[in-house]
PDB file of C-alpha atoms in Angstrom:
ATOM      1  CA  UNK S   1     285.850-129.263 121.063  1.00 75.00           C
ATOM      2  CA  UNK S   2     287.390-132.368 119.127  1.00 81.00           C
ATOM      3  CA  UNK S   3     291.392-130.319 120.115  1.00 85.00           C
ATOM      4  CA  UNK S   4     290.031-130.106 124.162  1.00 86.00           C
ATOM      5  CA  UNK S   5     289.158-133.410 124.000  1.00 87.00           C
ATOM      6  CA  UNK S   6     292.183-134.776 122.482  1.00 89.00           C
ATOM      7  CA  UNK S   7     294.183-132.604 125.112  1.00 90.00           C
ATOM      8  CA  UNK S   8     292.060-134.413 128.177  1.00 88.00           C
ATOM      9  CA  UNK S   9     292.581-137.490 126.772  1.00 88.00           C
ATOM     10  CA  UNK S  10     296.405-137.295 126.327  1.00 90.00           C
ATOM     11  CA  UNK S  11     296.217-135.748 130.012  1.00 87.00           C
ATOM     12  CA  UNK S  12     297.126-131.539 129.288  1.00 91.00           C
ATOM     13  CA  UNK S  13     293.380-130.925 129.994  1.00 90.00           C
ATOM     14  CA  UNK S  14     292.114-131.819 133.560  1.00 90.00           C
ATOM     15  CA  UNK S  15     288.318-131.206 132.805  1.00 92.00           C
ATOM     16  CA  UNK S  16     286.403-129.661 129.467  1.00 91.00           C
ATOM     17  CA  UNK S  17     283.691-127.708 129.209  1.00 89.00           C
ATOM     18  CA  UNK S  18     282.616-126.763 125.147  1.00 86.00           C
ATOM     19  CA  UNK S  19     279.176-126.399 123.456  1.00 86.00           C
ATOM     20  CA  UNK S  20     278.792-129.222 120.927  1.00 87.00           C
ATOM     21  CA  UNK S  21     276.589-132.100 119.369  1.00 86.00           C
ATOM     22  CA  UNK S  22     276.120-134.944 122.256  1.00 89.00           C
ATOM     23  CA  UNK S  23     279.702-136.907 122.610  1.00 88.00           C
ATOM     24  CA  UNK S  24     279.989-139.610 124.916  1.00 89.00           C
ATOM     25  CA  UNK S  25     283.097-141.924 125.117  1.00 90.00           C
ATOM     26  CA  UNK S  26     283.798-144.650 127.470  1.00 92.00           C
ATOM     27  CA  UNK S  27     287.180-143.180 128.691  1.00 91.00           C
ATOM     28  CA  UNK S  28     285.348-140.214 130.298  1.00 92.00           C
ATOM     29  CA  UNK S  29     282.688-138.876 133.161  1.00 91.00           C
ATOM     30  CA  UNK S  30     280.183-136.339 131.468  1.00 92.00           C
ATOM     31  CA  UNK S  31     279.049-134.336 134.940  1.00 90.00           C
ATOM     32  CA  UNK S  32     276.693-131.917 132.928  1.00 89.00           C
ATOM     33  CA  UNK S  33     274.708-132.150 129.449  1.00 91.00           C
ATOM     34  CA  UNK S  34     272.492-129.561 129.027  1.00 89.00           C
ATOM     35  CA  UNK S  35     270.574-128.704 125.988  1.00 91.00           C
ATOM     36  CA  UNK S  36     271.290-125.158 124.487  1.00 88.00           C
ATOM     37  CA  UNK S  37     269.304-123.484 121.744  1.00 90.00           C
ATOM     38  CA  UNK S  38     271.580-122.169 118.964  1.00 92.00           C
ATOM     39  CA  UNK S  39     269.279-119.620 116.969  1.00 95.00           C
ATOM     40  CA  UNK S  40     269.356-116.854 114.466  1.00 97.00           C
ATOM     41  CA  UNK S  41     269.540-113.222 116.187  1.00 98.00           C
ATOM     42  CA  UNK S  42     268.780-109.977 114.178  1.00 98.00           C
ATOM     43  CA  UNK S  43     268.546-106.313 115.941  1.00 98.00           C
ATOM     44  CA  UNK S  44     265.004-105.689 116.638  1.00 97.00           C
ATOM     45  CA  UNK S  45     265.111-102.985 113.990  1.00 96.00           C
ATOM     46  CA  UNK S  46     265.651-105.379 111.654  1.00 97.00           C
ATOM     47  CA  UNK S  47     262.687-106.116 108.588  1.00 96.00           C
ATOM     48  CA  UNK S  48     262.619-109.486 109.864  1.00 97.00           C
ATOM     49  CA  UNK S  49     262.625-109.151 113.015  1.00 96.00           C
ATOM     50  CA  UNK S  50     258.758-108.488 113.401  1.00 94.00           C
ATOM     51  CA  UNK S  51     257.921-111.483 110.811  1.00 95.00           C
ATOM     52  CA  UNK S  52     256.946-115.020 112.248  1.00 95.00           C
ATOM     53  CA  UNK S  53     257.589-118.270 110.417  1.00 96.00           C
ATOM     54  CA  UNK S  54     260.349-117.087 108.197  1.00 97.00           C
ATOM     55  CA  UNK S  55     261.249-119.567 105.759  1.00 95.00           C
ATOM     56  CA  UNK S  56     265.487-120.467 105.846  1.00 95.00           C
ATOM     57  CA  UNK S  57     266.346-119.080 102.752  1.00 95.00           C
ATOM     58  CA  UNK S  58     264.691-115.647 103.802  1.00 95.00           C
ATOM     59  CA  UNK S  59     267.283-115.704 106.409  1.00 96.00           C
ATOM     60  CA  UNK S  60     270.313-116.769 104.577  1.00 95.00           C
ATOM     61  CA  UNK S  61     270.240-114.972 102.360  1.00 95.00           C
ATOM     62  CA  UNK S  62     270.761-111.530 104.311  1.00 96.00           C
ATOM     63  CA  UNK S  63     274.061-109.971 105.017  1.00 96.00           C
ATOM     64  CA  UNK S  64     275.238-112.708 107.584  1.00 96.00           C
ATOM     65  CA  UNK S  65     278.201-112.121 110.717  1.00 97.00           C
ATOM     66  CA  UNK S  66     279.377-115.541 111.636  1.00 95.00           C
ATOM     67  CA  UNK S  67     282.114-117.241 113.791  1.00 91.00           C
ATOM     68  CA  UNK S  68     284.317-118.830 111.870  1.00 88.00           C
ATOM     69  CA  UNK S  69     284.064-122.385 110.822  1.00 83.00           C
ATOM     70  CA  UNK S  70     285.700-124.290 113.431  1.00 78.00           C
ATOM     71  CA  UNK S  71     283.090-122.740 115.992  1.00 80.00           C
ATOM     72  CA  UNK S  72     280.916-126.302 116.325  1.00 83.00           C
ATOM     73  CA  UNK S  73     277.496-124.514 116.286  1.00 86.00           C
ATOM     74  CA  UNK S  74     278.634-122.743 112.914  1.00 91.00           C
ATOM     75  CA  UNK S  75     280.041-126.255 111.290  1.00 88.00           C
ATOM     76  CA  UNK S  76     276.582-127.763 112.297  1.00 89.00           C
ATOM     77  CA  UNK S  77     275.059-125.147 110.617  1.00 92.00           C
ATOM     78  CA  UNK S  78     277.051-125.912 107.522  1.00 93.00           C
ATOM     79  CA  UNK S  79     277.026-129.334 108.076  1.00 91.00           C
ATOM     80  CA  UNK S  80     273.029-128.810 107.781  1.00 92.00           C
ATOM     81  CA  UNK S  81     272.854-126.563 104.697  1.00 94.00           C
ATOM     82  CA  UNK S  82     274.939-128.319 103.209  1.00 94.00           C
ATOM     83  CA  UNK S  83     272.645-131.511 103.538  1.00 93.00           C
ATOM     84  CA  UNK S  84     269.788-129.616 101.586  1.00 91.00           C
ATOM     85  CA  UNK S  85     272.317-127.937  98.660  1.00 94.00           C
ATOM     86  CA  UNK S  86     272.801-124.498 101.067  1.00 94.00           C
ATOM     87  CA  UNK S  87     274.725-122.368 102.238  1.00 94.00           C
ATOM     88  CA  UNK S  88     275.313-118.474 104.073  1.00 94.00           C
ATOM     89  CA  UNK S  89     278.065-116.582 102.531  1.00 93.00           C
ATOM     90  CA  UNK S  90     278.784-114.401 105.632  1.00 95.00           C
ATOM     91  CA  UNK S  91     280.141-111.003 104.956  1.00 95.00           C
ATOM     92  CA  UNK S  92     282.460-111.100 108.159  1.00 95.00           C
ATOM     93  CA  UNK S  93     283.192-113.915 109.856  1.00 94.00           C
ATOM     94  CA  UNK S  94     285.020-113.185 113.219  1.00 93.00           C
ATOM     95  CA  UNK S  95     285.822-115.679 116.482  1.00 89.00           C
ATOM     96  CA  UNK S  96     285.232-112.881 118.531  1.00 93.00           C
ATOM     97  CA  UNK S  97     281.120-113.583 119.510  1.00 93.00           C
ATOM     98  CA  UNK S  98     281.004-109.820 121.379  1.00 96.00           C
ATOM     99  CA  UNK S  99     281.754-108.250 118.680  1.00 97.00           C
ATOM    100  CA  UNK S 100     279.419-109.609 116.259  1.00 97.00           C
ATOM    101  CA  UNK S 101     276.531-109.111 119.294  1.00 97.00           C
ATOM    102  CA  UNK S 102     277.521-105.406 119.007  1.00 97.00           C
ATOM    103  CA  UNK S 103     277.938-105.625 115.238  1.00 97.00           C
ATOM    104  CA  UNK S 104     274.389-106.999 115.356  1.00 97.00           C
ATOM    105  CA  UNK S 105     272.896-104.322 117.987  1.00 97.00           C
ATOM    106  CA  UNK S 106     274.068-102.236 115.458  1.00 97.00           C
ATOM    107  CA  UNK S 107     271.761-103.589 112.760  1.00 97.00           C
ATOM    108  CA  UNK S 108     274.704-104.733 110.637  1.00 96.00           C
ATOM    109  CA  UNK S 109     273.507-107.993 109.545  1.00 96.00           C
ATOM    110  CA  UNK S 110     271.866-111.659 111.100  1.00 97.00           C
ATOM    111  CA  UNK S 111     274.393-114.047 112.757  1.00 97.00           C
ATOM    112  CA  UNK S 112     273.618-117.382 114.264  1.00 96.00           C
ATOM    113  CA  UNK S 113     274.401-117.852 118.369  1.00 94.00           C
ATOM    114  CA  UNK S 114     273.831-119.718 121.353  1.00 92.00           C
ATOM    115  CA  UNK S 115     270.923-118.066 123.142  1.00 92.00           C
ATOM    116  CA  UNK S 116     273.107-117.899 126.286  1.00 90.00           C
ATOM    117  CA  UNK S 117     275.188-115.313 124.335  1.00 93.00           C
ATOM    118  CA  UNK S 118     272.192-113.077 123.164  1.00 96.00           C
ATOM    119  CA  UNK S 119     269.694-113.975 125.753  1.00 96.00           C
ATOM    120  CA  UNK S 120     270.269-110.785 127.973  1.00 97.00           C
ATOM    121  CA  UNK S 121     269.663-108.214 124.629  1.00 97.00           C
ATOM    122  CA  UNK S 122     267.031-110.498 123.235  1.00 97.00           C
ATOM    123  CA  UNK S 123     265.029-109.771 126.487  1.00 97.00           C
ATOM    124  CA  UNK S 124     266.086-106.305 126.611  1.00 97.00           C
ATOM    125  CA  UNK S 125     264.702-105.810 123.330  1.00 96.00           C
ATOM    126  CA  UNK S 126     267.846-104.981 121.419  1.00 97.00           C
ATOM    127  CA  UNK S 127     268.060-108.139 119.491  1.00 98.00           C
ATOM    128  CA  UNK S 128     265.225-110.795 118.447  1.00 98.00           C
ATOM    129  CA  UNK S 129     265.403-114.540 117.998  1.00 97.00           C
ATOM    130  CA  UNK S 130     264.216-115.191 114.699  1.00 97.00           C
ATOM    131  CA  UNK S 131     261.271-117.698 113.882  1.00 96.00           C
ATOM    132  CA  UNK S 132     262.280-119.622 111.644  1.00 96.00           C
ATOM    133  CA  UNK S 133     259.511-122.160 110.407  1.00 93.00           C
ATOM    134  CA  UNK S 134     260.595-125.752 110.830  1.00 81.00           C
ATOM    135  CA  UNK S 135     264.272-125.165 111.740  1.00 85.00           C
ATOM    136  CA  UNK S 136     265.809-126.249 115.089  1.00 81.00           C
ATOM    137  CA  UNK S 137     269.599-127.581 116.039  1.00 83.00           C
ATOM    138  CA  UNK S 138     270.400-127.882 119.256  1.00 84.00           C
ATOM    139  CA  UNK S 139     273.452-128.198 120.821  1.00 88.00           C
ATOM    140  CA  UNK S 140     274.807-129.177 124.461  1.00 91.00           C
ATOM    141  CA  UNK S 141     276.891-127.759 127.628  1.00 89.00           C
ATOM    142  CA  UNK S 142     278.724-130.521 128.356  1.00 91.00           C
ATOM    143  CA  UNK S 143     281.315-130.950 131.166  1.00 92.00           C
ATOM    144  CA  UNK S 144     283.520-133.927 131.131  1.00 92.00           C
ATOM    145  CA  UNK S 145     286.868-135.280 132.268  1.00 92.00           C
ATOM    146  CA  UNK S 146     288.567-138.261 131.845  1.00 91.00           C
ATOM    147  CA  UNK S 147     287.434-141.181 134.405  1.00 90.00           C
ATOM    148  CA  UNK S 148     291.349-142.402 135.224  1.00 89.00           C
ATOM    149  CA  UNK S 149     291.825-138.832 136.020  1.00 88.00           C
ATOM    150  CA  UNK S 150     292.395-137.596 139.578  1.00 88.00           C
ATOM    151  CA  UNK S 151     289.715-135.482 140.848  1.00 88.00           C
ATOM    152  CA  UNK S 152     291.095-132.171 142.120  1.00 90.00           C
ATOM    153  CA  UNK S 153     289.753-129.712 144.809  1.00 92.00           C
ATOM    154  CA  UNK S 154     289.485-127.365 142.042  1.00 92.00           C
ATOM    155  CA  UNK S 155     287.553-129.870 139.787  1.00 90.00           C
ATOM    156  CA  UNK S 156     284.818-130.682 142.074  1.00 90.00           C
ATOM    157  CA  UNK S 157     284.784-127.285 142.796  1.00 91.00           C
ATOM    158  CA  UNK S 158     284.169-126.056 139.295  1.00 89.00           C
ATOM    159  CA  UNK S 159     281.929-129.129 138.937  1.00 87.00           C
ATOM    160  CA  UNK S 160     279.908-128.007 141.685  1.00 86.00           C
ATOM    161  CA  UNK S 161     279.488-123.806 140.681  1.00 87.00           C
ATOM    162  CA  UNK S 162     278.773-125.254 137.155  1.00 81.00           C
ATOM    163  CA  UNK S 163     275.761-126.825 138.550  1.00 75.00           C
ATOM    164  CA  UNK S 164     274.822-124.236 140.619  1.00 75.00           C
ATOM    165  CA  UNK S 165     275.236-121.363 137.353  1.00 68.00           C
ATOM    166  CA  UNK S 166     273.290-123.708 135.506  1.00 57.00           C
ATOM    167  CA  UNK S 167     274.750-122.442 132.249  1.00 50.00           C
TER     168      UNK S 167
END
């Protein structure tokens, strides 16, 4: 997020849309924030996926798929083990969030995703969100652009199917 916003704000970018903690400058229009669950996804033939209340370290500690580091969900992640002396030591990690969904399916290992990613095979029954007792990060859709910034056909148009989607 922090490159697209540096691109809108030196005018490369017309409009951003990322998944991220809350920003909010005074340079720029936010036009959607939307609060997205970011959870821990196992296949639902995995030991832990039938368990409730699973404490953190349970869940660490298994083999572990995970987008790499600059993905802002995954530094948040960090960002929070890190605060409590933690960490995962993922046996793959991969920008390519398909791929560790299939990887997953496949019973492979745990990852940590936005639920908009694994919501369709969580309610399928191919993958399960993963209780985890007392944990919870959330992160937001945002859509911004920068307020000395034209608006475009194409903008409001994107602005307005956005809303409609309702990522």
């Amino acid at each position: 997020p922090e490159a697209i916003l540096n691109r809108m704000n030196n005018n490369v970018v017309d409009i951003a849309y990322f998944l991220d903690r809350q920003v909010y400058d005074n340079k720029w229009v936010k036009v959607l924030e939307q609060p997205e669950k970011v959870c821990f996804v196992a296949s639902a033939l995995h030991p832990l996926a039938s368990r409730r209340n699973l404490e953190l370290d349970e869940v660490i500690c298994q083999p572990f798929i995970s987008t790499e580091k600059d993905a802002s969900y995954r530094h948040l992640l960090d960002q929070y083990l890190a605060a409590q002396g933690r960490e995962i030591r993922p046996f793959l990690e991969i920008g390519n969030t398909e791929f560790i969904i299939r990887m997953i399916r496949k019973n492979r290992g745990i990852s940590y995703l936005p639920l908009f990613a694994v919501r369709e095979y969580a309610e399928n029954g191919e993958l399960t969100i993963l209780d985890v007792a007392d944990f919870r990060l959330t992160m937001y859709q945002q859509v911004i652009y920068h307020k000395s910034k034209w608006m475009t056909k194409e903008m409001d148009a994107f602005i307005r199917i956005t809303a409609q989607v309702n990522l």
